[in-house]
Short mmCIF file of C-alpha atoms in Angstrom, two decimals:
data_model
loop_
_atom_site.label_atom_id
_atom_site.label_comp_id
_atom_site.label_asym_id
_atom_site.label_seq_id
_atom_site.Cartn_x
_atom_site.Cartn_y
_atom_site.Cartn_z
CA MET A 975 73.90 133.77 -211.23
CA THR A 976 73.58 130.01 -211.64
CA GLN A 977 74.91 127.20 -209.47
CA SER A 978 76.70 123.96 -210.30
CA VAL A 979 77.23 120.76 -208.33
CA VAL A 980 80.57 118.92 -208.46
CA VAL A 981 80.42 115.13 -208.17
CA GLN A 982 83.80 113.63 -207.20
CA VAL A 983 84.11 109.88 -207.76
CA GLY A 984 86.96 107.60 -206.74
CA GLN A 985 90.53 108.39 -205.75
CA CYS A 986 91.25 110.44 -208.85
CA GLY A 987 87.99 112.39 -208.75
CA ASN A 988 88.38 113.29 -205.09
CA GLN A 989 92.05 114.27 -205.40
CA VAL A 990 91.33 116.54 -208.37
CA GLY A 991 88.26 117.89 -206.60
CA CYS A 992 90.32 118.70 -203.51
CA ARG A 993 92.70 120.76 -205.62
CA PHE A 994 89.77 122.51 -207.34
CA TRP A 995 88.18 123.62 -204.06
CA ASP A 996 91.54 124.81 -202.73
CA LEU A 997 92.29 126.89 -205.83
CA ALA A 998 88.73 128.19 -206.11
CA LEU A 999 88.89 129.49 -202.53
CA ARG A 1000 92.24 131.14 -203.27
CA GLU A 1001 90.78 132.81 -206.35
CA HIS A 1002 87.71 134.13 -204.55
CA ALA A 1003 89.75 135.26 -201.54
CA HIS A 1004 91.98 137.26 -203.89
CA ILE A 1005 88.95 139.09 -205.30
CA ASN A 1006 86.48 139.17 -202.40
CA LYS A 1007 88.20 141.51 -199.96
CA LYS A 1008 85.11 142.41 -197.89
CA GLY A 1009 84.26 138.94 -196.69
CA LEU A 1010 80.76 139.07 -198.14
CA TYR A 1011 78.88 136.12 -199.57
CA ASP A 1012 78.32 137.32 -203.12
CA GLU A 1013 76.84 135.74 -206.25
CA ALA A 1014 80.28 134.69 -207.47
CA LEU A 1015 80.84 132.58 -204.34
CA GLY A 1016 77.29 131.30 -204.51
CA SER A 1017 77.92 129.56 -207.81
CA PHE A 1018 79.92 126.77 -206.10
CA PHE A 1019 79.55 127.45 -202.35
CA ARG A 1020 76.71 127.64 -199.84
CA ASN A 1021 76.97 130.05 -196.92
CA VAL A 1022 75.68 128.18 -193.88
CA ASP A 1023 74.87 129.80 -190.54
CA SER A 1024 75.90 127.25 -187.92
CA ARG A 1025 73.22 128.65 -185.58
CA ASP A 1026 70.54 127.62 -188.06
CA CYS A 1027 69.68 124.06 -187.08
CA ASP A 1028 68.26 123.17 -190.50
CA GLY A 1029 71.47 124.17 -192.28
CA GLY A 1030 69.80 126.82 -194.40
CA ALA A 1031 71.83 129.10 -196.64
CA SER A 1032 72.37 132.79 -195.93
CA VAL A 1033 71.20 135.41 -198.38
CA VAL A 1034 73.61 136.88 -200.90
CA GLY A 1035 75.28 140.02 -199.56
CA GLY A 1036 75.60 138.89 -195.95
CA ARG A 1037 78.82 138.13 -194.13
CA ILE A 1038 80.51 134.82 -194.88
CA GLN A 1039 79.66 132.36 -192.08
CA HIS A 1040 80.65 128.81 -193.01
CA LEU A 1041 81.22 127.98 -196.66
CA LYS A 1042 80.07 124.55 -197.82
CA ALA A 1043 81.06 123.22 -201.23
CA ARG A 1044 78.26 122.34 -203.63
CA ALA A 1045 79.62 118.84 -203.99
CA VAL A 1046 78.97 115.14 -203.52
CA LEU A 1047 81.98 112.94 -202.69
CA VAL A 1048 81.77 109.26 -203.62
CA ASP A 1049 84.50 106.66 -203.08
CA MET A 1050 84.24 102.96 -202.36
CA GLU A 1051 87.66 103.11 -200.66
CA GLU A 1052 87.52 105.75 -197.96
CA GLY A 1053 91.20 106.73 -197.74
CA VAL A 1054 91.20 109.89 -199.86
CA VAL A 1055 87.90 111.19 -198.48
CA ASN A 1056 89.19 110.63 -194.93
CA GLU A 1057 92.31 112.63 -195.81
CA ILE A 1058 90.11 115.49 -196.98
CA LEU A 1059 88.01 115.33 -193.80
CA GLN A 1060 91.16 115.48 -191.66
CA GLY A 1061 92.75 118.30 -193.63
CA PRO A 1062 92.24 122.07 -193.86
CA LEU A 1063 89.27 121.70 -196.23
CA ARG A 1064 87.28 119.55 -193.80
CA GLU A 1065 84.85 122.33 -192.84
CA MET A 1066 83.62 122.56 -196.43
CA PHE A 1067 81.87 119.19 -196.35
CA ASP A 1068 79.40 117.45 -194.05
CA SER A 1069 78.05 113.92 -193.81
CA THR A 1070 75.11 114.60 -196.12
CA GLN A 1071 77.59 115.09 -198.97
CA LEU A 1072 79.69 111.95 -198.47
CA LEU A 1073 79.27 108.35 -199.54
CA THR A 1074 82.09 105.88 -198.87
CA ASP A 1075 82.74 102.18 -198.38
CA VAL A 1076 85.86 100.41 -197.17
CA SER A 1077 86.88 97.68 -199.61
CA GLY A 1078 87.06 99.57 -202.92
CA SER A 1079 86.38 98.37 -206.46
CA GLY A 1080 89.87 96.98 -207.04
CA ASN A 1081 90.18 98.76 -210.39
CA ASN A 1082 87.34 96.56 -211.68
CA TRP A 1083 84.62 98.46 -213.56
CA ALA A 1084 82.14 95.64 -213.00
CA VAL A 1085 82.50 95.85 -209.22
CA GLY A 1086 82.09 99.62 -209.23
CA HIS A 1087 79.21 99.73 -211.72
CA MET A 1088 77.32 96.54 -210.90
CA THR A 1089 78.01 95.79 -207.24
CA TYR A 1090 78.43 99.21 -205.69
CA GLY A 1091 76.31 100.96 -208.31
CA SER A 1092 73.22 98.90 -207.54
CA ALA A 1093 73.86 98.98 -203.77
CA TYR A 1094 74.31 102.74 -203.51
CA ARG A 1095 72.26 104.09 -206.43
CA GLU A 1096 69.39 105.39 -204.30
CA GLN A 1097 71.71 106.99 -201.75
CA ILE A 1098 73.72 108.75 -204.47
CA VAL A 1099 70.56 110.05 -206.12
CA ASP A 1100 69.27 111.26 -202.74
CA LYS A 1101 72.49 113.17 -202.02
CA LEU A 1102 72.42 114.73 -205.49
CA ARG A 1103 68.79 115.71 -204.95
CA LYS A 1104 69.63 117.41 -201.65
CA ALA A 1105 72.57 119.25 -203.22
CA SER A 1106 70.29 120.37 -206.06
CA GLU A 1107 67.62 121.62 -203.67
CA HIS A 1108 70.15 124.05 -202.19
CA CYS A 1109 70.49 125.69 -205.63
CA ASP A 1110 68.26 128.53 -206.83
CA CYS A 1111 69.17 128.00 -210.49
CA LEU A 1112 70.98 124.70 -211.03
CA GLN A 1113 72.97 124.81 -214.25
CA CYS A 1114 74.89 121.55 -214.45
CA PHE A 1115 76.70 118.69 -212.77
CA PHE A 1116 80.47 118.34 -213.09
CA LEU A 1117 81.48 114.69 -212.80
CA ILE A 1118 85.19 114.18 -212.06
CA HIS A 1119 86.57 110.65 -212.30
CA SER A 1120 89.23 108.49 -213.90
CA LEU A 1121 88.46 106.19 -216.81
CA GLY A 1122 90.82 103.25 -216.56
CA GLY A 1123 91.34 103.10 -212.80
CA GLU A 1124 93.42 105.03 -210.31
CA ASP A 1125 96.69 103.31 -211.16
CA ASP A 1126 98.34 102.13 -214.36
CA VAL A 1127 96.66 98.72 -214.29
CA ILE A 1128 96.69 95.92 -216.87
CA THR A 1129 92.91 95.90 -217.16
CA SER A 1130 92.56 99.63 -217.75
CA PRO A 1131 91.55 99.06 -221.44
CA TYR A 1132 88.54 97.04 -220.24
CA ASN A 1133 87.60 99.69 -217.69
CA SER A 1134 88.05 102.54 -220.17
CA VAL A 1135 85.99 100.99 -222.98
CA LEU A 1136 83.18 99.97 -220.62
CA ALA A 1137 83.12 103.43 -219.06
CA MET A 1138 83.31 105.19 -222.43
CA ARG A 1139 80.10 103.53 -223.54
CA GLU A 1140 78.30 105.17 -220.61
CA LEU A 1141 79.91 108.55 -221.35
CA THR A 1142 79.10 108.35 -225.05
CA GLU A 1143 75.47 107.49 -224.40
CA HIS A 1144 74.70 109.70 -221.39
CA ALA A 1145 77.08 112.68 -221.04
CA ASP A 1146 76.42 116.08 -222.61
CA CYS A 1147 80.13 116.93 -222.89
CA VAL A 1148 83.33 115.08 -221.99
CA LEU A 1149 86.67 116.80 -221.49
CA PRO A 1150 89.26 114.01 -221.73
CA VAL A 1151 92.60 114.57 -220.01
CA GLU A 1152 95.56 112.21 -220.48
CA ASN A 1153 97.99 111.47 -217.67
CA GLN A 1154 100.93 111.55 -220.07
CA SER A 1155 100.04 115.05 -221.25
CA LEU A 1156 99.96 116.24 -217.64
CA VAL A 1157 103.30 114.55 -216.94
CA ASP A 1158 104.83 116.24 -219.99
CA ILE A 1159 103.59 119.67 -218.85
CA VAL A 1160 104.86 119.21 -215.30
CA ASN A 1161 108.25 117.98 -216.55
CA LYS A 1162 108.59 120.94 -218.90
CA ILE A 1163 107.84 123.34 -216.06
CA LYS A 1164 110.53 121.67 -213.94
CA ARG A 1165 113.03 121.86 -216.80
CA MET A 1166 112.25 125.55 -217.28
CA SER A 1167 112.93 126.15 -213.60
CA HIS A 1168 116.39 124.57 -213.91
CA ASP A 1169 117.53 125.96 -217.25
CA GLY A 1170 119.70 128.62 -215.64
CA LYS A 1171 117.87 131.63 -217.05
CA PRO A 1172 117.38 134.56 -214.66
CA GLY A 1173 114.03 134.38 -212.91
CA SER A 1174 113.22 130.87 -214.11
CA VAL A 1175 112.10 129.45 -210.80
CA ILE A 1176 108.83 127.81 -209.82
CA LYS A 1177 106.47 130.24 -208.10
CA SER A 1178 105.66 129.00 -204.63
CA GLU A 1179 102.13 130.45 -204.89
CA SER A 1180 101.51 129.02 -208.35
CA THR A 1181 98.00 127.71 -208.94
CA VAL A 1182 99.30 125.41 -211.66
CA ILE A 1183 101.98 123.25 -210.10
CA SER A 1184 102.35 124.08 -206.41
CA GLY A 1185 100.16 123.01 -203.54
CA GLN A 1186 102.08 125.27 -201.18
CA GLY A 1187 100.42 128.39 -199.88
CA GLY A 1188 96.97 126.89 -200.24
CA LEU A 1189 94.58 125.26 -197.83
CA SER A 1190 95.32 121.62 -198.57
CA GLY A 1191 98.61 121.37 -196.68
CA ALA A 1192 101.89 119.95 -197.94
CA GLU A 1193 102.17 119.15 -201.62
CA LYS A 1194 101.37 115.55 -202.55
CA PRO A 1195 102.84 113.49 -205.45
CA PHE A 1196 99.99 114.12 -207.92
CA ASP A 1197 99.13 117.68 -206.86
CA ALA A 1198 101.03 119.23 -209.77
CA MET A 1199 99.08 117.16 -212.31
CA ASN A 1200 95.78 117.59 -210.50
CA ASN A 1201 96.28 121.36 -210.29
CA ILE A 1202 96.31 121.56 -214.08
CA VAL A 1203 92.94 119.82 -214.26
CA ALA A 1204 91.66 122.05 -211.45
CA ASN A 1205 92.70 125.10 -213.48
CA LEU A 1206 90.72 123.73 -216.40
CA LEU A 1207 87.65 123.69 -214.14
CA LEU A 1208 88.39 127.19 -212.83
CA ASN A 1209 88.54 128.57 -216.36
CA ILE A 1210 85.51 126.76 -217.73
CA THR A 1211 83.41 128.03 -214.80
CA SER A 1212 84.78 131.59 -214.75
CA SER A 1213 81.85 133.03 -216.71
CA ALA A 1214 79.42 131.37 -214.33
CA ARG A 1215 81.22 132.87 -211.32
CA PHE A 1216 82.24 136.36 -212.45
CA GLU A 1217 80.96 139.20 -214.59
CA GLY A 1218 82.16 139.78 -218.13
CA SER A 1219 81.34 141.65 -221.32
CA LEU A 1220 80.59 138.40 -223.14
CA ASN A 1221 79.72 135.77 -220.55
CA MET A 1222 79.30 132.20 -221.75
CA ASP A 1223 76.65 130.04 -220.13
CA LEU A 1224 77.92 126.51 -219.55
CA ASN A 1225 74.93 125.12 -221.43
CA GLU A 1226 76.07 127.10 -224.46
CA ILE A 1227 79.16 124.89 -224.70
CA ALA A 1228 77.10 121.81 -225.53
CA MET A 1229 74.66 123.80 -227.64
CA ASN A 1230 77.35 125.30 -229.85
CA LEU A 1231 80.13 122.70 -229.82
CA VAL A 1232 78.21 119.43 -230.15
CA PRO A 1233 76.53 119.16 -233.58
CA PHE A 1234 75.96 115.39 -233.18
CA PRO A 1235 74.94 113.86 -229.84
CA ARG A 1236 77.64 111.18 -229.59
CA LEU A 1237 80.51 113.39 -230.77
CA HIS A 1238 80.83 115.39 -227.57
CA TYR A 1239 84.49 114.77 -226.67
CA LEU A 1240 86.19 118.18 -226.49
CA VAL A 1241 89.98 118.68 -226.56
CA PRO A 1242 91.00 121.23 -223.86
CA SER A 1243 93.97 123.59 -224.14
CA LEU A 1244 95.12 126.05 -221.44
CA THR A 1245 97.24 129.16 -221.79
CA PRO A 1246 99.22 130.75 -220.26
CA LEU A 1247 100.28 127.49 -218.66
CA TYR A 1248 104.00 127.73 -218.04
CA THR A 1249 104.19 131.43 -217.13
CA LEU A 1250 101.61 130.80 -214.41
CA ALA A 1251 104.01 128.39 -212.75
CA VAL A 1252 107.44 129.76 -213.62
CA ASN A 1253 108.80 133.30 -213.31
CA VAL A 1254 109.39 133.94 -216.99
CA PRO A 1255 108.25 136.94 -219.10
CA THR A 1256 104.50 137.12 -219.71
CA ARG A 1257 103.35 136.07 -223.17
CA ARG A 1258 101.88 138.72 -225.43
CA LEU A 1259 98.12 138.50 -225.98
CA ASP A 1260 98.34 137.34 -229.60
CA GLN A 1261 100.95 134.75 -228.66
CA MET A 1262 98.54 133.41 -226.04
CA PHE A 1263 96.00 132.67 -228.77
CA SER A 1264 98.65 130.93 -230.86
CA ASP A 1265 99.78 128.88 -227.85
CA ALA A 1266 96.22 127.64 -227.28
CA PHE A 1267 96.43 125.79 -230.61
CA GLY A 1268 99.87 124.32 -229.91
CA LYS A 1269 100.46 120.78 -228.67
CA ASP A 1270 102.40 121.93 -225.58
CA HIS A 1271 99.23 123.41 -224.10
CA GLN A 1272 96.81 120.56 -224.84
CA LEU A 1273 95.68 118.26 -222.05
CA ILE A 1274 95.43 115.34 -224.47
CA ARG A 1275 98.01 114.22 -227.03
CA ALA A 1276 96.49 114.89 -230.44
CA GLU A 1277 96.99 116.72 -233.75
CA PRO A 1278 94.02 119.07 -234.21
CA LYS A 1279 95.60 121.02 -237.08
CA HIS A 1280 95.99 117.77 -239.05
CA SER A 1281 92.38 116.81 -238.39
CA LEU A 1282 88.99 118.46 -238.74
CA TYR A 1283 87.34 120.99 -236.44
CA LEU A 1284 83.59 120.65 -235.94
CA ALA A 1285 83.52 123.70 -233.65
CA CYS A 1286 85.74 125.54 -231.18
CA ALA A 1287 85.13 127.63 -228.06
CA LEU A 1288 87.48 130.29 -226.72
CA MET A 1289 86.92 131.23 -223.07
CA VAL A 1290 89.04 134.28 -222.26
CA ARG A 1291 89.64 135.86 -218.87
CA GLY A 1292 91.07 139.28 -218.04
CA ASN A 1293 91.49 142.58 -219.84
CA VAL A 1294 90.72 141.38 -223.36
CA GLN A 1295 88.41 143.11 -225.83
CA VAL A 1296 85.98 141.61 -228.33
CA SER A 1297 88.13 143.14 -231.07
CA ASP A 1298 91.13 141.14 -229.77
CA LEU A 1299 89.08 137.98 -230.07
CA ARG A 1300 87.93 138.73 -233.61
CA ARG A 1301 91.40 139.73 -234.78
CA ASN A 1302 93.00 136.54 -233.51
CA ILE A 1303 90.27 134.29 -234.84
CA GLU A 1304 90.70 135.81 -238.30
CA ARG A 1305 94.48 135.42 -238.00
CA LEU A 1306 94.30 131.76 -236.98
CA LYS A 1307 91.42 130.58 -239.19
CA PRO A 1308 93.53 129.84 -242.31
CA SER A 1309 95.60 127.28 -240.38
CA LEU A 1310 92.64 125.55 -238.71
CA PRO A 1311 90.64 123.21 -240.96
CA PHE A 1312 86.90 123.37 -240.19
CA VAL A 1313 84.15 121.22 -241.67
CA SER A 1314 82.67 122.81 -244.78
CA TRP A 1315 79.23 123.29 -243.23
CA ASN A 1316 80.50 125.12 -240.12
CA GLN A 1317 83.31 127.42 -241.24
CA GLU A 1318 82.18 130.01 -238.67
CA GLY A 1319 81.94 127.47 -235.86
CA TRP A 1320 83.42 129.64 -233.13
CA LYS A 1321 81.92 130.30 -229.71
CA THR A 1322 83.57 132.98 -227.58
CA GLY A 1323 83.31 134.15 -224.01
CA LEU A 1324 84.92 137.05 -222.14
CA CYS A 1325 85.19 137.11 -218.34
CA SER A 1326 86.64 140.29 -216.86
CA VAL A 1327 88.31 138.59 -213.86
CA PRO A 1328 91.75 137.09 -214.69
CA PRO A 1329 93.36 134.17 -212.86
CA VAL A 1330 95.33 135.02 -209.73
CA GLY A 1331 98.72 136.50 -210.57
CA HIS A 1332 98.12 137.07 -214.25
CA SER A 1333 96.56 139.63 -216.58
CA HIS A 1334 94.68 137.23 -218.85
CA SER A 1335 94.17 133.57 -219.74
CA LEU A 1336 92.52 131.44 -222.40
CA LEU A 1337 90.82 128.06 -222.38
CA ALA A 1338 90.17 126.55 -225.80
CA LEU A 1339 87.73 123.68 -226.20
CA ALA A 1340 87.89 122.02 -229.61
CA ASN A 1341 85.45 119.49 -230.99
CA ASN A 1342 87.90 117.91 -233.38
CA THR A 1343 88.29 114.56 -235.11
CA CYS A 1344 91.84 114.38 -233.70
CA VAL A 1345 90.50 112.30 -230.80
CA LYS A 1346 89.99 109.39 -233.23
CA PRO A 1347 93.60 108.05 -233.00
CA THR A 1348 93.36 108.02 -229.20
CA PHE A 1349 90.15 106.01 -229.39
CA MET A 1350 91.66 103.68 -231.99
CA GLU A 1351 94.67 103.04 -229.76
CA LEU A 1352 92.32 102.26 -226.86
CA ARG A 1353 90.36 99.84 -229.06
CA GLU A 1354 93.57 98.08 -230.05
CA ARG A 1355 94.68 97.70 -226.42
CA PHE A 1356 91.23 96.36 -225.51
CA THR A 1357 91.25 93.88 -228.39
CA LYS A 1358 94.66 92.45 -227.46
CA LEU A 1359 93.30 91.45 -224.06
CA TYR A 1360 89.81 90.49 -225.16
CA ARG A 1361 91.00 88.27 -228.03
CA LYS A 1362 92.72 86.04 -225.46
CA LYS A 1363 89.91 86.49 -222.91
CA ALA A 1364 92.67 87.60 -220.53
CA HIS A 1365 91.47 88.71 -217.07
CA LEU A 1366 87.87 88.38 -218.24
CA HIS A 1367 86.93 86.08 -215.36
CA HIS A 1368 87.53 88.89 -212.85
CA TYR A 1369 84.65 90.76 -214.46
CA LEU A 1370 82.30 87.89 -215.31
CA GLN A 1371 82.29 86.58 -211.74
CA VAL A 1372 80.61 89.83 -210.65
CA GLU A 1373 76.85 89.44 -210.34
CA GLY A 1374 75.02 91.16 -213.20
CA MET A 1375 78.09 91.38 -215.45
CA GLU A 1376 77.70 89.52 -218.74
CA GLN A 1377 80.12 89.07 -221.62
CA SER A 1378 77.64 90.76 -223.95
CA LEU A 1379 78.40 94.05 -222.18
CA PHE A 1380 81.97 93.82 -223.46
CA SER A 1381 80.73 93.27 -227.01
CA GLU A 1382 78.29 96.16 -226.75
CA ALA A 1383 80.96 98.46 -225.31
CA ILE A 1384 83.54 97.79 -228.02
CA SER A 1385 80.81 98.07 -230.66
CA SER A 1386 79.88 101.49 -229.27
CA LEU A 1387 83.53 102.60 -229.43
CA SER A 1388 83.95 101.29 -232.99
CA SER A 1389 80.79 103.10 -234.06
CA LEU A 1390 82.13 106.31 -232.52
CA ILE A 1391 85.44 105.92 -234.37
CA GLU A 1392 83.55 105.36 -237.63
CA GLU A 1393 81.55 108.57 -237.14
CA TYR A 1394 84.79 110.53 -236.76
CA HIS A 1395 86.26 108.68 -239.77
CA GLN A 1396 83.33 109.67 -241.98
CA LEU A 1397 83.82 113.31 -241.04
CA ASP A 1398 87.57 113.08 -241.69
CA ALA A 1399 86.81 111.75 -245.17
CA THR A 1400 85.09 115.03 -246.04
CA ARG A 1401 88.25 117.05 -245.45
CA GLY A 1402 89.39 118.79 -248.60
CA ARG A 1403 85.95 118.66 -250.15
CA PHE A 1404 85.18 122.25 -249.25
CA MET A 1405 81.96 123.48 -250.83
CA PRO A 1406 81.36 127.20 -250.37
CA ASP A 1407 78.01 128.13 -248.94
CA ALA A 1408 75.58 130.38 -250.73
CA PRO A 1409 76.18 134.08 -250.07
CA ARG A 1410 74.73 135.20 -246.75
CA LEU A 1411 72.85 138.35 -245.95
CA SER A 1412 74.97 140.95 -244.20
CA ILE A 1413 73.29 142.00 -240.98
CA ALA A 1414 74.41 145.18 -239.25
CA VAL A 1415 74.83 144.85 -235.49
#
C-alpha cells in the first residue's frame, strides 16, 4: 500500500480537510471491526505509540494506539485550525503538522503568496519533509484550498487568475469544484426531503450532507457543501486504501487523463449523490453510470456532452464487475464525443469496498473542453476590474508584487483557453484510425 499527504491551506482547505478526516475515520471504523492498524488505515494515518518518545509509527497489524493524520495544516488566520484543535479531531494532529499566523491574508493573493509565502516557505517545506519521511511509499500530495478567497469578495477574479497560473504551471491534476454547484446539490437534497414522498427524509448519518453522528461535533453552515468535496476525496483515494479487482493507482489518473501538460483540469461527478443523503430508493447500477454523466451530479457547472472529451476515468466502488463497466461504457460511448485520436480514452478502477450505507458508488473524472466557458467567464470578470485598475493598489503595495505578474497571469489563462479552443475546433472532423491488431487477453 502507498501513502498520501494532505495539505490543507486557508479557511476553506482546513474546513474541507476537517470533514474529510471525520468521514474517513467513519468509513474505516465501519470496516475495521478488530481495531487493528492495517494497510488501509496506513494510507492516510500513522499509528503512534504515545510511550515512544520519538513518535515512531507502529507496525501494520498491531493494535491501534493513537492515529495521526498524514497532513499539514496551514492558515495565516488561526481561527479554523484552533477550532479543529479544540474539537473531537484534536488528537489527530500535533504541533509538527501545524503552521499558523494571526492576521490572515485578507483575501489578497499577493499577501498570501509574496508576504507569507516568502516568510514561511522553509517551515512549510520542512513540515512536508517530515510528513513524507513517515511514509514508506509516498504516492502524492493532496492540496486543498480555495481559489478566489474564503468569501465572495470583489477581488476574487484577481486571486483566481493569479492562483490559476500557479496551478496550470505546477500541478499534475486539478479537480475544480464550484460553490454554486455545491449549493445546487445541497438545495436539491433539502427539496427532496420536503417533497412529501414516503421515506424522503435526510439521513442523520449521511456522509454527504450531515455532520451529525461524526466526530466533528455539531453541524456547521458549510458542512453540507464541504462533505460533498470530502466524499470526492474518499472516492478518489478508495483504490489506494482498499483492495479491489481493478485497483487504480493515483498516478495513473495523470498518466491516462492528461495528454497535454497544461490541460489537467478534470471535471468531477459523483453518484449516487442524493440517495446517500436522502431515504429514497437506490438507483439501479446502469442508472448510476448514466447519472455520472448528468449535470445534477457534476461538481462544476459545465456541458461535457456538448464539448469534447480528451479522456475519462471511472472509479467504481462496491459489488461491480468488469463486465458491468464494459457494458455501460459501450452503452454510453455514442453520446459522449471523444477526440478522434483517443476514442478509447477510458481508464477504469474497481474497489471492492463500497461507501458506508450503500452497495456501490461511482466517481467520474472527465478531461473535457467544457471547462473553457468557465475559464472565459473568469477572464471576463478579471478584465472588467483590471481595465479600470480597480483595487490594483491593494496588490501592488505588497513587497515583491509587480503589475507584470497580472499580465503574465491573464496571458497564461488566455493561452489555456486557446488550447481548449483549438481542440474544440477539431470536433466533427472524425478520422478513423487504421485497423488495429486484435489481441486476445
